Amino acid sequence: MLLSAIAHEGDRFCEKEVSILFKDLFSKKRKYATIPSERTQPTKMNDGVMTKCPNCKTIMYSRELKKYLSLCSECGHHFRMTADERIESTIDAGTFREMDVGLLSGNPLDFPEYEEKLTRDQEKTGLNEAVVTGEGKIDDYPVVLGVMDSRFRMGSMGTVVGEKISRAMLQAEKTNTPLILFSASGGARMQEGVLSLMQMAKTSVALERLNEAKIPFISIMTHPTTGGVSASFASLGDYNFAEPGALIGFAGRKVIEQTIREELPEDFQTAEFLLQHGQLDRVVHRSEMKATLVQILKIHGWSQEEGDKNESQSSI
Amino acid sequence: MSHNLPFEKPVVELQNKIDELKNFTQEKDINLESEIKHLEERLQDLESQVYDELSPWERVQIARHSERPTPLDYIDYLFTDFLELHGDRLYGDDEAIISGIARYKGRPVTVIGQQRGRNTKENIRRNFGSPHPEGYRKALRLMKQADKFGRPIICFIDTKGAFPGKAAEERGISEAIARNLVEMAALRVPTIAIVIGEGGSGGALGLGVCNHMYMLENATYSVISPEGAATILWNDASQAQQAAETMRITTPDLNAFGIIDGVIPEVRGGAHYNIEKQAAYIDQTLESSLNELLGFSSEELRNQRFEKYNQIGKIDM
Ligand SMILES: [Zn+2]
C-alpha cells in the first residue's frame, strides 16, 4: 500500500515531508470510482441472524431489520446504518459515484498502534476511512453526498475525513450542486492530535466557499454526532436535521457531569433535546428522510437534469 | 516570583544560595566575590540546562502557570485606548472572553481574547477562561463590527477549552464555535491570532481561524488536554506527562506541521518572569505580521485563509 511515510530528522518532522499525510492510491486519472462490489456487502454491525432492539427488547430477524431501513418494527428505534446502507436508502439506484476512494491516512504523529487500528477498521468495515463521499441523484436531483460511518474509528475526524468532506464541499461549489452530509462521529481523532483539530478549520474554509456561492447544505446529524464534528460543519447546515434519539453534543456526558457535579436529564443531548433548545430545524424520522430531502431540493428549484438552477428559480 | 515549578528547583536553590552569600558579604564585610562569581557562572550554565531544552511537559506547566500573563496584561503594553465592550446581544456577557476596540501603533484595531482570572475570585467570575456560547457570540459580534469598519482583529488564545456544561450545551456551544470558524474564514480584514498559553481544542479554535497564527514558545495547542488524552489512551489521567509527549502539542511540532506561522520567543523560564519584555517580543511579531497583511486586499485575505487551512496535512490533489 502507498501508505505515506513520514521522515524524521532527529525528533522533528522534516517540514517538506510532514505534509505528506496521505496519497491517492489510484492515479490522477481515476478521480472517481464506482462503488466497488465488495463495498456493498451487508453490514457487520449487527452480526448474527437475530437482532434485539435496545429500546423495546423485541427480537427480530436481522435481515428483516435491514429491509426496513434498520428501524425497529415495534418501536421505530433507529439502529445505526452503515455508510453503504445510507447511500442505498438515499441515492437513486445506480447513480452514486464515489469520490476520493483512495485517500488513506498516514500516521502523522507516529502514534503507537495507529496503523494497526486503521487496518483493522478497514478490514472490519470494507471502508478506507470514516466517511464516504460522492455524487449521485435523489429522485433525479443531482447532489453531492457525504456519509460518515461510526464503525470506522468511531467516525472520528482525522485528516482524511476532513479532506474528503472539504473536497465534497468544493465539488458541490464547483458543480453548483446541493450538498448533503450525514454526520456520525465521536469527534476528533486522538491519534492525529492537533491535525485532527485543524480539520474543523479546513472544512470551515471550504464551507465558507459554499455559503458564498449560495449553494444549499443540508446537515443530517445521526447517532452520534459529537465533539469536533458537532462543533463544525454538522451544526452549520442551511437545514439542520437529526434522526430521532440521536446523541448530539459538544462535550461528553460524563465530562459534563464531573464538571458541574449534577446529574443530567435522561434526554440530555438527544435530537429531541436539541430541537427543544432551538438547535435543530427538525427531527426527521428515517422513513421520511428521503421525502424531506426531495422537498427541499424542489423548493430550491434545482433542476433534475443539470447541476444547475432552473429558469423559474434564477429569475426570481 | 512567588511560585516556582518543580523542574526549576535546582535553579531556584542556587539562586537562593547566591543571594545568601551576597547578604553575608554585606553583613559580615567578608569578601566572597570570587565564590559568588563562580556560582553565578554555574547558575548561567544551570539555567541553560534547565530552560533551553524544555520538555513538552515542562512547557505545559509553564503555559499553565498561575502567573502566566493574560490578554489584559499584554493589552496594557501593546495597545492604547483599549475600551472593553461587553455582551453578545442575545443572552449575556461571558467574562471568559474579553473584547474591545483599541489602537495599535495608532491604528484602530479590535482585540479579543480568552481571559483567565488572575486570582481565585476573578477566576470564578471568568470561569477559569473556559467560555460559554455567549463568549464566542460576543467575539463574533465584535469581529463583524471590526469587519464593518475595516479594523484588523487580534485574538489572544488561552483556554483549556470551551466549558463542558449543561447550559453551554443547551445554548448551542457547538453551533457557536462552528459559526465562528466559518465567519472568521469570511472576514475581509486582517486577522491575527496568538496562542499565549493553552490552546485547548475547539474552544481555542473558536477564536483561531485567521490569516496568521503565532504561538509563544512555551504555549501549547492541542485537540485534547494531556490529562484527557491519558484518560482515553491509558485510562489513567496521571499519565498526562507521557500523553504530552505523544500528542505533539508544543511549538516545535506545531511549527513543523505548518499549523502556525511562527514562534514568538519567550523570556527565559517563561513569560511570567518579565511581562514587559514578553510584550515587546509579541510586539515585534505583531507589527511585522500586521504590516504584511495590510498589503492584502480583502479578497486576498479571504483567499489566503482558504489556502492556508486547505493545505494543512496534505500534498496531492
Ligand atoms: Zn424497538
XYZ file of C-alpha atoms and ligand atoms in Angstrom:
634
model
C 0.000 0.000 0.000
C 1.063 3.527 -0.637
C 0.686 4.486 2.964
C 2.620 7.667 3.352
C 5.946 7.683 5.037
C 6.797 10.440 7.428
C 10.507 11.015 7.555
C 12.227 12.184 10.669
C 15.120 14.457 11.295
C 16.154 13.912 14.853
C 12.949 14.211 16.748
C 11.364 16.689 14.408
C 9.408 16.315 11.255
C 11.011 17.433 8.064
C 8.970 20.364 7.012
C 8.519 19.255 3.460
C 7.602 15.717 4.154
C 5.302 16.335 7.034
C 2.672 17.431 4.603
C 2.607 14.002 3.030
C -0.074 12.571 5.178
C -1.785 10.528 2.589
C -1.714 9.768 -1.052
C -4.145 8.834 -3.718
C -3.975 5.118 -4.140
C -5.090 5.495 -7.682
C -3.603 7.545 -10.440
C -4.860 11.035 -11.058
C -6.949 9.923 -13.980
C -9.107 7.850 -11.720
C -10.743 10.705 -9.930
C -13.917 8.765 -9.394
C -14.533 5.159 -8.833
C -17.844 3.440 -8.922
C -18.627 1.814 -5.678
C -16.709 -1.470 -5.611
C -18.822 -4.564 -5.288
C -17.181 -5.709 -2.071
C -18.232 -2.381 -0.594
C -21.877 -3.231 -0.924
C -21.593 -6.232 1.325
C -24.115 -6.346 4.149
C -23.221 -4.643 7.397
C -21.426 -6.498 10.086
C -22.712 -4.157 12.745
C -25.462 -6.428 13.913
C -23.785 -9.714 13.322
C -25.954 -12.754 13.587
C -29.320 -13.866 12.377
C -31.344 -12.148 15.080
C -31.109 -8.622 16.458
C -32.525 -7.364 19.718
C -33.878 -3.833 19.911
C -32.080 -1.984 22.724
C -35.155 0.155 23.289
C -38.136 -2.222 23.377
C -36.191 -5.515 23.589
C -38.054 -7.002 20.652
C -36.055 -9.662 18.887
C -36.260 -9.620 15.112
C -34.588 -11.103 12.066
C -31.536 -9.046 11.162
C -32.419 -9.431 7.511
C -35.878 -8.007 8.065
C -34.390 -5.136 10.029
C -32.099 -4.236 7.146
C -35.009 -4.352 4.746
C -36.862 -1.677 6.705
C -34.129 0.978 6.952
C -32.789 -0.553 10.151
C -35.856 0.619 12.029
C -37.311 -1.482 14.827
C -40.595 -2.928 13.592
C -42.130 -2.482 17.034
C -40.966 0.867 18.413
C -39.284 2.542 15.448
C -35.910 2.635 17.174
C -33.281 3.877 14.733
C -30.417 1.404 14.540
C -27.139 2.692 13.232
C -26.713 2.475 9.490
C -23.529 1.789 7.617
C -22.437 4.302 5.022
C -23.408 1.918 2.243
C -26.866 1.329 3.680
C -27.352 5.045 3.990
C -26.296 5.680 0.425
C -28.545 2.905 -0.795
C -31.524 4.273 1.103
C -30.927 7.856 -0.020
C -29.498 7.851 -3.526
C -31.261 6.656 -6.667
C -30.066 3.180 -7.568
C -27.063 3.109 -9.849
C -26.357 6.835 -9.715
C -23.745 7.020 -6.977
C -20.170 7.694 -7.982
C -17.794 7.679 -5.092
C -15.081 10.331 -4.895
C -11.606 10.121 -3.385
C -11.816 6.405 -2.620
C -8.064 6.101 -2.409
C -7.328 8.676 0.250
C -5.662 6.843 3.106
C -4.495 8.070 6.457
C -0.852 8.170 7.368
C 0.433 8.324 10.902
C 1.488 11.966 11.238
C 2.179 11.787 14.962
C 3.870 8.390 14.798
C 1.181 7.401 17.188
C 1.655 3.951 18.675
C -0.524 1.284 17.037
C -2.451 3.737 14.894
C -1.736 1.953 11.601
C -2.858 -1.344 13.070
C -6.102 0.212 14.221
C -6.734 1.686 10.792
C -6.056 -1.626 9.109
C -8.351 -3.434 11.496
C -11.188 -0.998 10.825
C -10.585 -1.171 7.095
C -10.939 -4.921 7.215
C -13.922 -4.790 9.528
C -15.899 -2.237 7.525
C -14.666 -2.578 3.956
C -14.153 1.199 4.052
C -10.910 3.100 3.659
C -11.938 5.806 6.079
C -14.777 7.024 8.273
C -16.571 8.909 5.528
C -17.787 8.047 2.059
C -18.298 10.939 -0.340
C -19.575 11.084 -3.853
C -22.043 12.355 -6.370
C -25.415 10.910 -7.097
C -29.078 11.648 -7.586
C -32.047 11.796 -5.271
C -35.303 11.472 -7.209
C -33.265 12.646 -10.195
C -31.941 15.712 -8.360
C -28.136 15.759 -8.518
C -26.464 16.083 -5.132
C -23.059 15.802 -3.582
C -23.314 13.423 -0.662
C -21.120 12.623 2.306
C -21.915 9.855 4.760
C -19.905 9.204 7.878
C -19.694 5.722 9.291
C -19.272 5.365 13.029
C -17.910 1.844 12.744
C -14.624 3.237 11.449
C -12.629 4.718 14.338
C -15.948 5.850 15.835
C -16.416 8.156 12.879
C -13.673 10.382 14.209
C -12.381 13.190 12.007
C -8.759 12.793 11.027
C -7.014 14.427 8.102
C -8.589 12.133 5.512
C -12.127 12.628 6.818
C -11.566 16.390 6.870
C -10.052 16.318 3.415
C -12.821 14.230 1.895
C -15.549 16.385 3.381
C -13.743 19.512 2.311
C -13.368 18.168 -1.227
C -17.048 17.239 -1.287
C -17.903 20.821 -0.351
C -15.651 22.201 -3.070
C -17.099 19.754 -5.573
C -20.584 20.986 -4.675
C -19.368 24.537 -5.179
C -17.697 23.738 -8.478
C -20.651 21.862 -9.909
C -23.275 24.130 -8.346
C -24.914 21.155 -6.690
C -26.581 20.930 -3.274
C -24.564 19.242 -0.540
C -25.989 16.676 1.854
C -23.932 15.372 4.766
C -24.954 12.617 7.141
C -22.770 13.011 10.224
C -21.883 10.254 12.656
C -18.814 10.962 14.686
C -17.278 10.624 18.093
C -15.384 13.843 17.385
C -11.688 14.390 16.879
C -9.313 11.574 16.033
C -6.976 11.438 19.006
C -4.224 9.670 17.096
C -3.871 12.613 14.738
C -3.750 15.178 17.508
C -3.880 18.806 16.524
C -4.006 17.874 12.832
C -7.391 16.416 13.602
C -8.422 19.688 15.220
C -7.340 21.555 12.111
C -9.858 19.608 10.049
C -12.520 21.717 11.717
C -10.802 24.742 10.201
C -10.240 23.068 6.857
C -13.875 22.086 6.415
C -14.944 25.532 7.605
C -12.990 27.451 4.986
C -14.493 25.150 2.350
C -17.983 25.602 3.765
C -17.476 29.347 3.616
C -16.922 28.995 -0.143
C -20.136 27.047 -0.420
C -22.010 29.703 1.537
C -20.586 32.442 -0.638
C -21.798 30.559 -3.707
C -25.258 30.257 -2.108
C -25.407 26.524 -2.527
C -27.677 24.774 -0.064
C -26.130 22.495 2.527
C -28.354 20.031 4.334
C -26.796 18.633 7.508
C -28.274 15.495 8.993
C -26.941 14.516 12.380
C -27.216 10.835 13.092
C -26.244 8.888 16.161
C -23.776 10.024 17.431
C -22.621 13.470 16.289
C -20.335 14.914 18.915
C -17.177 16.907 19.585
C -15.340 18.467 16.685
C -17.859 17.405 14.050
C -20.737 18.799 16.065
C -18.695 21.973 16.644
C -18.023 22.492 12.963
C -19.881 21.742 9.723
C -22.569 19.474 11.196
C -24.106 22.401 13.091
C -23.970 24.783 10.140
C -26.371 23.379 7.609
C -28.785 25.735 5.952
C -31.032 22.984 7.225
C -30.073 21.140 10.383
C -31.875 17.853 10.818
C -31.356 14.909 13.108
C -32.679 11.407 13.392
C -34.862 10.605 16.414
C -32.922 9.737 19.529
C -29.530 10.636 18.041
C -26.909 11.746 20.536
C -25.676 15.197 19.558
C -23.420 17.404 21.614
C -20.101 19.088 22.127
C -18.777 17.691 25.394
C -19.230 14.165 26.655
C -21.952 13.477 29.175
C -19.509 12.087 31.743
C -17.206 15.069 31.471
C -20.123 17.433 31.995
C -21.422 15.504 34.994
C -17.987 15.537 36.571
C -17.563 19.250 35.850
C -20.888 20.519 37.135
C -21.450 17.757 39.704
C -25.029 17.417 38.719
C -26.980 14.608 37.174
C -28.182 15.343 33.693
C -31.677 14.687 32.400
C -32.095 11.442 30.535
C -32.838 13.119 27.224
C -29.816 15.407 27.546
C -28.053 15.850 24.178
C -30.645 13.880 22.239
C -32.048 15.140 18.970
C -35.293 15.942 20.780
C -33.397 17.919 23.441
C -31.682 19.930 20.740
C -34.946 20.595 18.952
C -36.445 21.853 22.185
C -33.492 24.163 22.721
C -33.673 25.622 19.256
C -30.600 23.945 17.820
C -32.344 21.948 15.079
C -34.803 22.690 12.311
C -36.483 19.320 12.609
C -36.137 15.830 13.913
C -36.760 13.702 10.847
C -37.799 10.070 11.037
C -35.679 7.876 8.809
C -38.687 6.718 6.856
C -39.323 10.347 5.861
C -35.766 11.381 5.282
C -35.666 10.986 1.539
C -39.001 12.723 1.028
C -37.836 15.607 3.199
C -34.642 15.968 1.200
C -36.574 15.939 -2.052
C -38.934 18.578 -0.722
C -36.023 20.897 -0.006
C -34.330 20.239 -3.316
C -37.619 21.072 -5.030
C -38.105 24.295 -3.108
C -34.629 25.381 -4.047
C -35.580 24.781 -7.638
C -32.578 22.793 -8.692
C -33.258 21.152 -11.985
C -33.460 17.422 -12.175
C -31.333 17.245 -15.288
C -28.411 19.585 -14.781
C -26.474 20.525 -11.727
C -27.847 23.987 -12.079
C -30.766 26.101 -11.035
C -33.650 26.138 -13.479
C -35.110 29.202 -15.140
C -38.026 29.919 -12.866
C -35.840 29.960 -9.781
C -32.972 32.052 -11.080
C -35.275 34.700 -12.497
C -36.810 35.436 -9.102
C 8.406 35.097 41.591
C 6.342 33.513 44.256
C 5.574 30.274 42.562
C 8.276 28.112 41.021
C 7.736 24.959 39.056
C 9.214 21.640 40.197
C 11.770 21.413 37.410
C 13.090 24.866 38.280
C 14.132 23.775 41.742
C 17.895 23.477 41.104
C 17.964 26.971 39.598
C 15.978 28.457 42.436
C 18.163 26.775 45.050
C 21.353 28.018 43.501
C 19.928 31.491 43.105
C 18.958 31.492 46.781
C 22.434 30.405 47.754
C 23.969 33.241 45.761
C 21.587 35.716 47.379
C 22.549 34.398 50.801
C 26.233 34.781 50.100
C 25.698 38.303 48.865
C 23.843 39.215 52.043
C 26.518 37.542 54.095
C 29.219 39.559 52.316
C 27.451 42.768 53.096
C 26.647 41.980 56.694
C 29.945 40.480 57.763
C 32.146 42.510 55.473
C 33.902 39.413 54.176
C 34.980 39.287 50.575
C 33.388 36.286 48.840
C 33.389 37.873 45.418
C 35.249 35.091 43.638
C 32.947 32.415 45.122
C 29.910 34.417 44.109
C 31.246 34.946 40.635
C 31.916 31.259 40.329
C 28.405 30.381 41.469
C 26.858 32.907 39.114
C 28.649 31.266 36.232
C 27.333 27.951 37.371
C 23.866 29.448 37.587
C 24.084 30.530 33.977
C 25.046 27.034 32.903
C 22.333 25.548 35.024
C 19.733 27.912 33.606
C 20.680 26.918 30.078
C 20.460 23.305 31.063
C 17.047 23.691 32.632
C 15.429 26.197 30.293
C 16.977 25.817 26.859
C 15.641 22.367 26.079
C 12.289 22.249 27.791
C 10.341 19.025 27.534
C 6.732 19.148 26.377
C 5.515 18.539 29.906
C 7.659 21.361 31.282
C 6.190 23.661 28.657
C 2.707 22.562 29.631
C 3.465 23.568 33.195
C 4.797 26.957 32.127
C 1.784 27.525 29.872
C -0.482 26.824 32.847
C 1.497 28.837 35.365
C -0.860 30.736 37.644
C 1.101 33.920 36.977
C 1.188 33.424 33.221
C 0.312 36.788 31.644
C -3.222 37.075 30.294
C -4.608 39.140 27.410
C -5.415 42.021 29.740
C -1.783 42.047 30.912
C -0.486 42.300 27.362
C -3.097 44.788 26.249
C -1.647 47.319 28.680
C 1.710 47.139 26.940
C 0.691 46.619 23.327
C -2.276 48.904 22.795
C -3.545 52.328 23.657
C -7.121 53.490 24.170
C -8.435 49.990 24.891
C -12.138 50.124 25.516
C -13.712 46.878 26.616
C -17.086 46.101 25.077
C -19.468 43.585 26.574
C -22.246 41.187 25.690
C -23.464 39.038 22.825
C -26.782 40.933 22.439
C -28.547 37.583 22.680
C -28.241 36.215 26.167
C -25.440 37.571 28.315
C -21.880 38.672 28.786
C -19.335 35.908 29.127
C -16.332 37.236 31.016
C -14.235 34.240 29.989
C -13.721 36.234 26.804
C -12.734 39.883 26.787
C -13.066 42.049 23.730
C -12.896 45.631 22.721
C -11.508 48.310 20.475
C -8.084 49.867 20.815
C -5.237 51.390 18.885
C -2.142 49.529 17.838
C 0.609 51.983 16.914
C -2.120 54.487 16.257
C -4.203 52.222 14.048
C -7.708 51.221 15.220
C -7.974 47.500 15.893
C -10.311 45.047 17.605
C -8.805 42.907 20.345
C -10.343 39.670 21.621
C -9.022 37.050 23.992
C -9.855 34.278 26.392
C -9.261 35.619 29.842
C -8.431 33.585 32.931
C -8.732 35.204 36.300
C -5.570 36.396 37.953
C -6.816 35.284 41.363
C -9.446 32.872 42.660
C -12.208 35.423 42.877
C -11.618 36.650 39.360
C -11.232 33.102 38.126
C -14.713 32.260 39.308
C -16.116 35.298 37.555
C -14.238 34.389 34.400
C -14.944 30.676 34.651
C -11.194 29.930 34.547
C -11.127 31.153 30.948
C -13.489 28.470 29.652
C -16.096 30.225 27.537
C -19.797 29.554 27.144
C -21.566 30.128 23.804
C -22.096 33.783 24.743
C -18.340 34.322 24.724
C -17.987 33.112 21.168
C -21.036 35.060 20.073
C -19.716 38.227 21.680
C -16.420 37.645 19.882
C -18.248 37.168 16.601
C -20.331 40.282 17.132
C -17.193 42.346 17.590
C -15.422 40.670 14.685
C -18.318 41.645 12.452
C -18.118 45.154 13.815
C -14.398 45.195 13.003
C -15.179 43.876 9.537
C -17.742 46.620 9.016
C -15.314 49.367 9.961
C -12.242 47.833 8.363
C -10.321 47.221 11.569
C -7.757 44.409 11.846
C -8.556 41.803 14.503
C -6.063 40.462 17.009
C -7.025 37.424 19.080
C -5.218 36.101 22.132
C -5.837 32.419 22.732
C -5.540 30.947 26.186
C -8.121 28.410 27.268
C -8.328 24.844 28.468
C -11.339 24.613 26.196
C -14.936 25.680 25.890
C -16.838 24.966 29.093
C -18.288 21.448 29.274
C -21.551 22.300 30.988
C -25.262 21.760 30.740
C -26.089 25.372 29.996
C -23.392 25.550 27.346
C -24.934 22.592 25.526
C -28.460 23.959 25.858
C -27.450 27.250 24.343
C -25.572 25.647 21.474
C -21.853 25.677 22.232
C -21.298 23.525 19.153
C -23.086 25.975 16.913
C -21.354 28.972 18.489
C -17.883 27.575 17.848
C -18.801 26.232 14.412
C -20.227 29.569 13.328
C -17.109 31.423 14.393
C -14.939 29.128 12.295
C -16.871 29.849 9.124
C -17.472 33.526 9.817
C -13.815 34.079 10.614
C -12.957 32.465 7.293
C -15.125 35.059 5.562
C -13.767 38.213 7.225
C -12.460 40.952 4.942
C -9.955 42.379 7.406
C -6.557 41.064 8.572
C -6.870 38.577 11.412
C -4.003 37.524 13.650
C -4.185 35.026 16.489
C -1.543 34.426 19.122
C -1.651 31.413 21.435
C -0.238 32.863 24.648
C -0.938 29.949 26.989
C -3.020 26.870 26.463
C -4.705 26.400 23.115
C -7.322 23.869 24.127
C -9.211 22.200 21.312
C -12.311 23.619 19.647
C -12.599 26.212 22.382
C -9.286 27.671 21.232
C -10.022 27.289 17.545
C -13.242 29.268 18.050
C -11.007 32.371 18.012
C -8.316 30.856 15.848
C -9.259 30.723 12.169
C -7.087 33.579 10.960
C -4.556 34.848 8.429
C -1.568 34.480 10.717
C -1.286 32.290 13.788
C 1.598 32.529 16.222
C 2.444 30.775 19.433
C 4.555 31.840 22.345
C 7.476 29.474 22.679
C 6.042 27.649 25.676
C 2.406 27.730 24.650
C 0.544 24.557 23.712
C -2.090 23.839 21.107
C -3.887 20.536 21.226
C -7.014 18.646 20.367
C -7.372 17.395 23.925
C -5.646 18.125 27.235
C -2.791 15.795 28.192
C -4.939 14.562 31.088
C -7.861 13.882 28.769
C -5.621 12.083 26.307
C -4.094 9.980 29.088
C -7.551 9.022 30.300
C -8.639 7.886 26.861
C -5.363 6.206 25.958
C -4.392 4.520 29.190
C -7.424 5.098 31.358
C -5.153 6.989 33.712
C -5.093 10.800 33.921
C -1.865 10.681 35.916
C -0.025 9.692 32.725
C -0.537 13.207 31.386
C 3.203 13.734 31.103
C 3.512 10.791 28.733
C 0.489 11.994 26.787
C 2.008 15.461 26.422
C 4.993 13.881 24.668
C 2.885 11.608 22.468
C 0.334 14.192 21.343
C 2.850 16.706 19.942
C 1.324 19.831 21.335
C 4.279 22.194 21.656
C 5.729 24.791 19.304
C 8.421 22.732 17.529
C 5.798 20.224 16.384
C 3.136 22.791 15.553
C 5.685 24.665 13.502
C 6.737 21.515 11.672
C 3.124 20.638 10.933
C 2.742 24.017 9.229
C -0.112 24.947 11.530
C 1.470 28.117 12.864
C 3.205 30.943 11.058
C 5.870 31.461 13.663
C 7.038 31.068 17.226
C 7.393 34.121 19.422
C 10.406 33.706 21.704
C 9.789 33.732 25.412
C 11.583 35.290 28.285
C 13.847 32.640 29.802
C 11.827 30.447 32.132
C 8.507 31.716 30.836
C 6.602 34.897 30.018
C 5.670 35.463 33.661
C 9.274 36.342 34.550
C 9.046 39.585 32.636
C 5.732 40.639 31.144
C 7.049 43.892 29.712
C 9.869 42.151 27.890
C 7.478 39.448 26.698
C 5.090 42.080 25.399
C 7.991 43.578 23.448
C 8.653 40.207 21.801
C 4.983 39.920 20.881
C 5.022 43.473 19.608
C 7.798 42.694 17.125
C 5.934 39.787 15.591
C 2.584 41.527 15.646
C 3.919 44.601 13.899
C 5.556 42.732 11.041
C 2.591 40.395 10.666
C 0.118 43.238 10.514
C 2.254 45.216 8.097
C 2.361 42.252 5.790
C -1.386 41.638 5.954
C -2.241 45.297 5.437
C -0.810 44.904 1.956
C -3.501 42.343 1.098
C -6.848 43.197 -0.460
C -9.915 41.915 1.347
C -10.303 39.186 -1.252
C -6.675 38.193 -0.891
C -7.091 37.942 2.855
C -10.012 35.593 2.428
C -8.137 33.514 -0.154
C -5.029 33.365 1.998
C -7.072 31.842 4.839
C -8.610 29.322 2.499
C -5.268 28.220 1.073
C -3.655 28.095 4.472
C -6.194 25.751 6.033
C -6.920 23.827 2.894
C -3.327 22.642 2.621
C -2.823 21.551 6.220
C -1.959 17.886 6.282
C -1.799 17.076 2.581
C 0.047 17.449 -0.670
C -1.594 15.812 -3.625
C -4.775 16.754 -5.393
Zn -37.796 -1.491 19.390
